[in-house]
Amino acid sequence: MPGTVKEIGDIFYNCWALENVTLSEGCAIIGDDAFSLCPALEKLVLPSTIQQIKSAKCFDSVQSPDVIALSPENNFYEMREDCLFERETSRLVLAFDANIPEATKIIGEHSFWRVSLGEELIIPGEVTMIEESAFHCTDTTKTIFLPDSVQRIAQGAFYVVEGTTFLCEAAACPANWHKEFLFPYDGT
């Protein structure tokens, strides 16, 4: 890819034959669906100049952290415990399994897009915010534990199957937990 390209929009969206991509130094922004629906993608090399990943959905076909090769000189993002993070905020951008590293402060929008969580999910005690559609999962998670450190949960943060039990450490629901943090909202 030429070094003059500063932003990757949805140019590779639904490109079933795409296997390897190396973004050149100088590229700064990855669009919402840039590599979405690219099931043959085996290697994606991200340069040190990436400053913004608009949505984790752009990686919806990436099934393993081994596919992403992020430059260690990148000042904005880093791979940590097989997850992609924003360095400055400890915001989890992309996860590949139900492991949430202890140092996570924010669970980002779509970060667990189609990730199987297993029967039980424990949110670490360092997490303070869970963004919209963070857990857009398709499995049968039975229990999710929310520590009292979580001060904000966005609308639709959890898209889980009916019957999931939430165990909340907080004595009362914090004011910044959106009443419709579950999707579909059941009215209670």
mmCIF file of C-alpha atoms in Angstrom:
data_model
loop_
_atom_site.group_PDB
_atom_site.id
_atom_site.type_symbol
_atom_site.label_atom_id
_atom_site.label_comp_id
_atom_site.label_asym_id
_atom_site.label_seq_id
_atom_site.Cartn_x
_atom_site.Cartn_y
_atom_site.Cartn_z
ATOM 1 C CA MET A 1 0.000 0.000 0.000
ATOM 2 C CA PRO A 2 1.492 3.395 -0.920
ATOM 3 C CA GLY A 3 2.899 5.544 1.875
ATOM 4 C CA THR A 4 0.678 8.424 0.758
ATOM 5 C CA VAL A 5 -2.457 6.618 2.042
ATOM 6 C CA LYS A 6 -3.405 8.219 5.383
ATOM 7 C CA GLU A 7 -6.735 6.489 6.002
ATOM 8 C CA ILE A 8 -8.096 3.060 5.120
ATOM 9 C CA GLY A 9 -11.851 3.277 4.680
ATOM 10 C CA ASP A 10 -13.994 0.287 3.784
ATOM 11 C CA ILE A 11 -11.937 -0.523 0.705
ATOM 12 C CA PHE A 12 -11.364 -4.170 1.673
ATOM 13 C CA TYR A 13 -14.873 -4.735 3.051
ATOM 14 C CA ASN A 14 -16.241 -8.147 2.026
ATOM 15 C CA CYS A 15 -13.048 -9.077 0.168
ATOM 16 C CA TRP A 16 -13.142 -12.846 0.563
ATOM 17 C CA ALA A 17 -9.825 -13.427 -1.244
ATOM 18 C CA LEU A 18 -7.757 -10.958 0.808
ATOM 19 C CA GLU A 19 -4.975 -12.866 2.596
ATOM 20 C CA ASN A 20 -2.156 -10.446 3.476
ATOM 21 C CA VAL A 21 -2.085 -6.680 3.969
ATOM 22 C CA THR A 22 0.782 -4.455 4.989
ATOM 23 C CA LEU A 23 -0.221 -0.884 5.727
ATOM 24 C CA SER A 24 2.620 1.532 4.989
ATOM 25 C CA GLU A 25 4.156 3.964 7.440
ATOM 26 C CA GLY A 26 2.095 7.143 7.229
ATOM 27 C CA CYS A 27 -1.285 5.428 7.444
ATOM 28 C CA ALA A 28 -3.011 6.861 10.538
ATOM 29 C CA ILE A 29 -6.685 5.772 10.526
ATOM 30 C CA ILE A 30 -8.447 2.444 10.022
ATOM 31 C CA GLY A 31 -12.157 2.754 9.137
ATOM 32 C CA ASP A 32 -15.168 1.021 10.698
ATOM 33 C CA ASP A 33 -15.355 -1.914 8.283
ATOM 34 C CA ALA A 34 -11.886 -1.747 6.707
ATOM 35 C CA PHE A 35 -11.172 -5.487 6.967
ATOM 36 C CA SER A 36 -14.668 -6.672 7.835
ATOM 37 C CA LEU A 37 -15.858 -9.873 6.149
ATOM 38 C CA CYS A 38 -12.388 -10.896 4.946
ATOM 39 C CA PRO A 39 -12.370 -14.544 6.104
ATOM 40 C CA ALA A 40 -9.137 -15.486 4.273
ATOM 41 C CA LEU A 41 -7.100 -12.776 6.064
ATOM 42 C CA GLU A 42 -3.952 -14.418 7.448
ATOM 43 C CA LYS A 43 -1.689 -11.441 8.187
ATOM 44 C CA LEU A 44 -2.359 -7.754 8.789
ATOM 45 C CA VAL A 45 0.705 -5.591 9.405
ATOM 46 C CA LEU A 46 -0.051 -2.295 11.145
ATOM 47 C CA PRO A 47 2.585 0.479 11.127
ATOM 48 C CA SER A 48 3.819 2.695 13.927
ATOM 49 C CA THR A 49 1.759 5.584 12.537
ATOM 50 C CA ILE A 50 -1.722 4.137 13.251
ATOM 51 C CA GLN A 51 -3.442 6.640 15.552
ATOM 52 C CA GLN A 52 -7.112 5.684 15.315
ATOM 53 C CA ILE A 53 -9.027 2.455 14.873
ATOM 54 C CA LYS A 54 -12.620 3.604 14.398
ATOM 55 C CA SER A 55 -14.243 0.314 15.419
ATOM 56 C CA ALA A 56 -13.115 -3.146 16.452
ATOM 57 C CA LYS A 57 -15.707 -4.409 13.942
ATOM 58 C CA CYS A 58 -13.117 -3.720 11.251
ATOM 59 C CA PHE A 59 -11.351 -6.852 12.516
ATOM 60 C CA ASP A 60 -14.445 -9.091 12.658
ATOM 61 C CA SER A 61 -12.822 -11.788 10.495
ATOM 62 C CA VAL A 62 -9.616 -11.901 12.541
ATOM 63 C CA GLN A 63 -9.828 -15.042 14.662
ATOM 64 C CA SER A 64 -6.378 -14.991 16.277
ATOM 65 C CA PRO A 65 -3.991 -12.368 17.667
ATOM 66 C CA ASP A 66 -1.306 -13.945 15.464
ATOM 67 C CA VAL A 67 -2.964 -12.376 12.413
ATOM 68 C CA ILE A 68 -2.216 -8.824 13.614
ATOM 69 C CA ALA A 69 1.399 -7.664 13.496
ATOM 70 C CA LEU A 70 1.478 -4.274 15.203
ATOM 71 C CA SER A 71 4.669 -2.238 15.063
ATOM 72 C CA PRO A 72 6.202 -2.102 18.565
ATOM 73 C CA GLU A 73 7.029 1.561 17.849
ATOM 74 C CA ASN A 74 3.335 2.481 17.705
ATOM 75 C CA ASN A 75 2.678 5.144 20.375
ATOM 76 C CA PHE A 76 -1.110 4.749 20.357
ATOM 77 C CA TYR A 77 -1.744 0.978 20.404
ATOM 78 C CA GLU A 78 -0.105 -2.135 21.796
ATOM 79 C CA MET A 79 -0.711 -5.871 21.944
ATOM 80 C CA ARG A 80 -0.928 -7.045 25.537
ATOM 81 C CA GLU A 81 -1.866 -10.567 26.649
ATOM 82 C CA ASP A 82 -3.164 -11.339 23.139
ATOM 83 C CA CYS A 83 -5.451 -8.284 23.160
ATOM 84 C CA LEU A 84 -5.205 -4.981 21.300
ATOM 85 C CA PHE A 85 -5.148 -1.936 23.620
ATOM 86 C CA GLU A 86 -5.000 1.835 23.419
ATOM 87 C CA ARG A 87 -1.765 2.579 25.284
ATOM 88 C CA GLU A 88 -2.727 5.821 27.036
ATOM 89 C CA THR A 89 -6.161 4.799 28.349
ATOM 90 C CA SER A 90 -5.746 1.009 28.819
ATOM 91 C CA ARG A 91 -8.887 0.701 26.694
ATOM 92 C CA LEU A 92 -9.363 -2.825 25.410
ATOM 93 C CA VAL A 93 -9.961 -2.459 21.669
ATOM 94 C CA LEU A 94 -10.022 -6.079 20.512
ATOM 95 C CA ALA A 95 -10.156 -9.430 22.295
ATOM 96 C CA PHE A 96 -9.959 -12.939 20.890
ATOM 97 C CA ASP A 97 -11.178 -14.928 23.888
ATOM 98 C CA ALA A 98 -12.854 -14.321 27.246
ATOM 99 C CA ASN A 99 -9.585 -13.298 28.914
ATOM 100 C CA ILE A 100 -9.761 -9.693 30.112
ATOM 101 C CA PRO A 101 -6.305 -8.604 31.298
ATOM 102 C CA GLU A 102 -6.187 -7.210 34.844
ATOM 103 C CA ALA A 103 -4.846 -3.778 33.776
ATOM 104 C CA THR A 104 -7.909 -3.102 31.580
ATOM 105 C CA LYS A 105 -9.621 0.198 32.488
ATOM 106 C CA ILE A 106 -12.183 0.443 29.671
ATOM 107 C CA ILE A 107 -13.810 -2.339 27.665
ATOM 108 C CA GLY A 108 -14.238 -0.775 24.247
ATOM 109 C CA GLU A 109 -17.127 -0.807 21.812
ATOM 110 C CA HIS A 110 -17.360 -4.126 19.918
ATOM 111 C CA SER A 111 -14.162 -5.397 21.587
ATOM 112 C CA PHE A 112 -15.717 -8.820 22.181
ATOM 113 C CA TRP A 113 -17.567 -8.917 18.846
ATOM 114 C CA ARG A 114 -18.618 -12.553 18.335
ATOM 115 C CA VAL A 115 -16.216 -13.836 21.002
ATOM 116 C CA SER A 116 -17.344 -16.890 22.924
ATOM 117 C CA LEU A 117 -17.318 -16.009 26.620
ATOM 118 C CA GLY A 118 -17.866 -19.458 28.058
ATOM 119 C CA GLU A 119 -20.267 -20.094 30.929
ATOM 120 C CA GLU A 120 -18.852 -17.462 33.291
ATOM 121 C CA LEU A 121 -17.282 -14.060 32.699
ATOM 122 C CA ILE A 122 -15.506 -12.132 35.433
ATOM 123 C CA ILE A 123 -14.862 -8.459 34.727
ATOM 124 C CA PRO A 124 -11.584 -7.470 36.469
ATOM 125 C CA GLY A 125 -11.645 -4.975 39.347
ATOM 126 C CA GLU A 126 -9.702 -2.337 37.385
ATOM 127 C CA VAL A 127 -12.475 -1.831 34.806
ATOM 128 C CA THR A 128 -14.358 1.469 35.216
ATOM 129 C CA MET A 129 -16.334 1.643 31.958
ATOM 130 C CA ILE A 130 -17.999 -0.748 29.504
ATOM 131 C CA GLU A 131 -18.854 0.826 26.154
ATOM 132 C CA GLU A 132 -21.812 0.185 23.840
ATOM 133 C CA SER A 133 -21.932 -3.286 22.244
ATOM 134 C CA ALA A 134 -18.724 -4.300 24.050
ATOM 135 C CA PHE A 135 -20.055 -7.835 24.483
ATOM 136 C CA HIS A 136 -21.910 -8.677 21.297
ATOM 137 C CA CYS A 137 -21.754 -12.417 21.769
ATOM 138 C CA THR A 138 -23.589 -15.392 20.432
ATOM 139 C CA ASP A 139 -22.931 -18.006 23.091
ATOM 140 C CA THR A 140 -24.755 -19.080 26.231
ATOM 141 C CA THR A 141 -22.928 -17.264 29.016
ATOM 142 C CA LYS A 142 -24.725 -18.083 32.240
ATOM 143 C CA THR A 143 -23.074 -15.670 34.695
ATOM 144 C CA ILE A 144 -21.355 -12.283 34.377
ATOM 145 C CA PHE A 145 -19.671 -10.762 37.435
ATOM 146 C CA LEU A 146 -19.480 -6.944 37.544
ATOM 147 C CA PRO A 147 -17.127 -5.460 40.178
ATOM 148 C CA ASP A 148 -17.960 -2.243 42.037
ATOM 149 C CA SER A 149 -15.186 -0.471 40.117
ATOM 150 C CA VAL A 150 -17.486 -0.291 37.056
ATOM 151 C CA GLN A 151 -18.906 3.229 37.144
ATOM 152 C CA ARG A 152 -20.404 3.428 33.656
ATOM 153 C CA ILE A 153 -22.122 0.907 31.424
ATOM 154 C CA ALA A 154 -23.346 2.153 28.058
ATOM 155 C CA GLN A 155 -26.667 1.311 26.436
ATOM 156 C CA GLY A 156 -26.531 -2.106 24.778
ATOM 157 C CA ALA A 157 -23.138 -2.952 26.320
ATOM 158 C CA PHE A 158 -24.208 -6.574 26.692
ATOM 159 C CA TYR A 159 -25.918 -8.392 23.849
ATOM 160 C CA VAL A 160 -26.353 -11.776 25.459
ATOM 161 C CA VAL A 161 -28.884 -14.558 25.436
ATOM 162 C CA GLU A 162 -31.887 -14.584 27.719
ATOM 163 C CA GLY A 163 -31.224 -16.176 31.082
ATOM 164 C CA THR A 164 -27.791 -14.692 31.756
ATOM 165 C CA THR A 165 -27.365 -13.754 35.416
ATOM 166 C CA PHE A 166 -25.474 -10.585 36.359
ATOM 167 C CA LEU A 167 -23.770 -10.605 39.743
ATOM 168 C CA CYS A 168 -23.008 -7.031 40.766
ATOM 169 C CA GLU A 169 -20.568 -6.252 43.562
ATOM 170 C CA ALA A 170 -21.948 -2.707 43.991
ATOM 171 C CA ALA A 171 -24.574 -2.314 46.705
ATOM 172 C CA ALA A 172 -26.735 -0.240 44.339
ATOM 173 C CA CYS A 173 -26.798 0.358 40.617
ATOM 174 C CA PRO A 174 -24.441 3.296 39.894
ATOM 175 C CA ALA A 175 -26.113 6.317 38.301
ATOM 176 C CA ASN A 176 -24.060 5.969 35.114
ATOM 177 C CA TRP A 177 -25.216 2.442 34.347
ATOM 178 C CA HIS A 178 -27.602 2.864 31.441
ATOM 179 C CA LYS A 179 -30.917 1.221 32.329
ATOM 180 C CA GLU A 180 -30.839 -0.476 28.928
ATOM 181 C CA PHE A 181 -27.293 -1.870 29.199
ATOM 182 C CA LEU A 182 -28.706 -5.204 28.138
ATOM 183 C CA PHE A 183 -29.846 -5.769 24.579
ATOM 184 C CA PRO A 184 -32.523 -6.743 23.968
ATOM 185 C CA TYR A 185 -33.835 -4.778 26.926
ATOM 186 C CA ASP A 186 -36.396 -6.710 28.929
ATOM 187 C CA GLY A 187 -38.032 -3.680 30.567
ATOM 188 C CA THR A 188 -36.838 -4.364 34.126
#
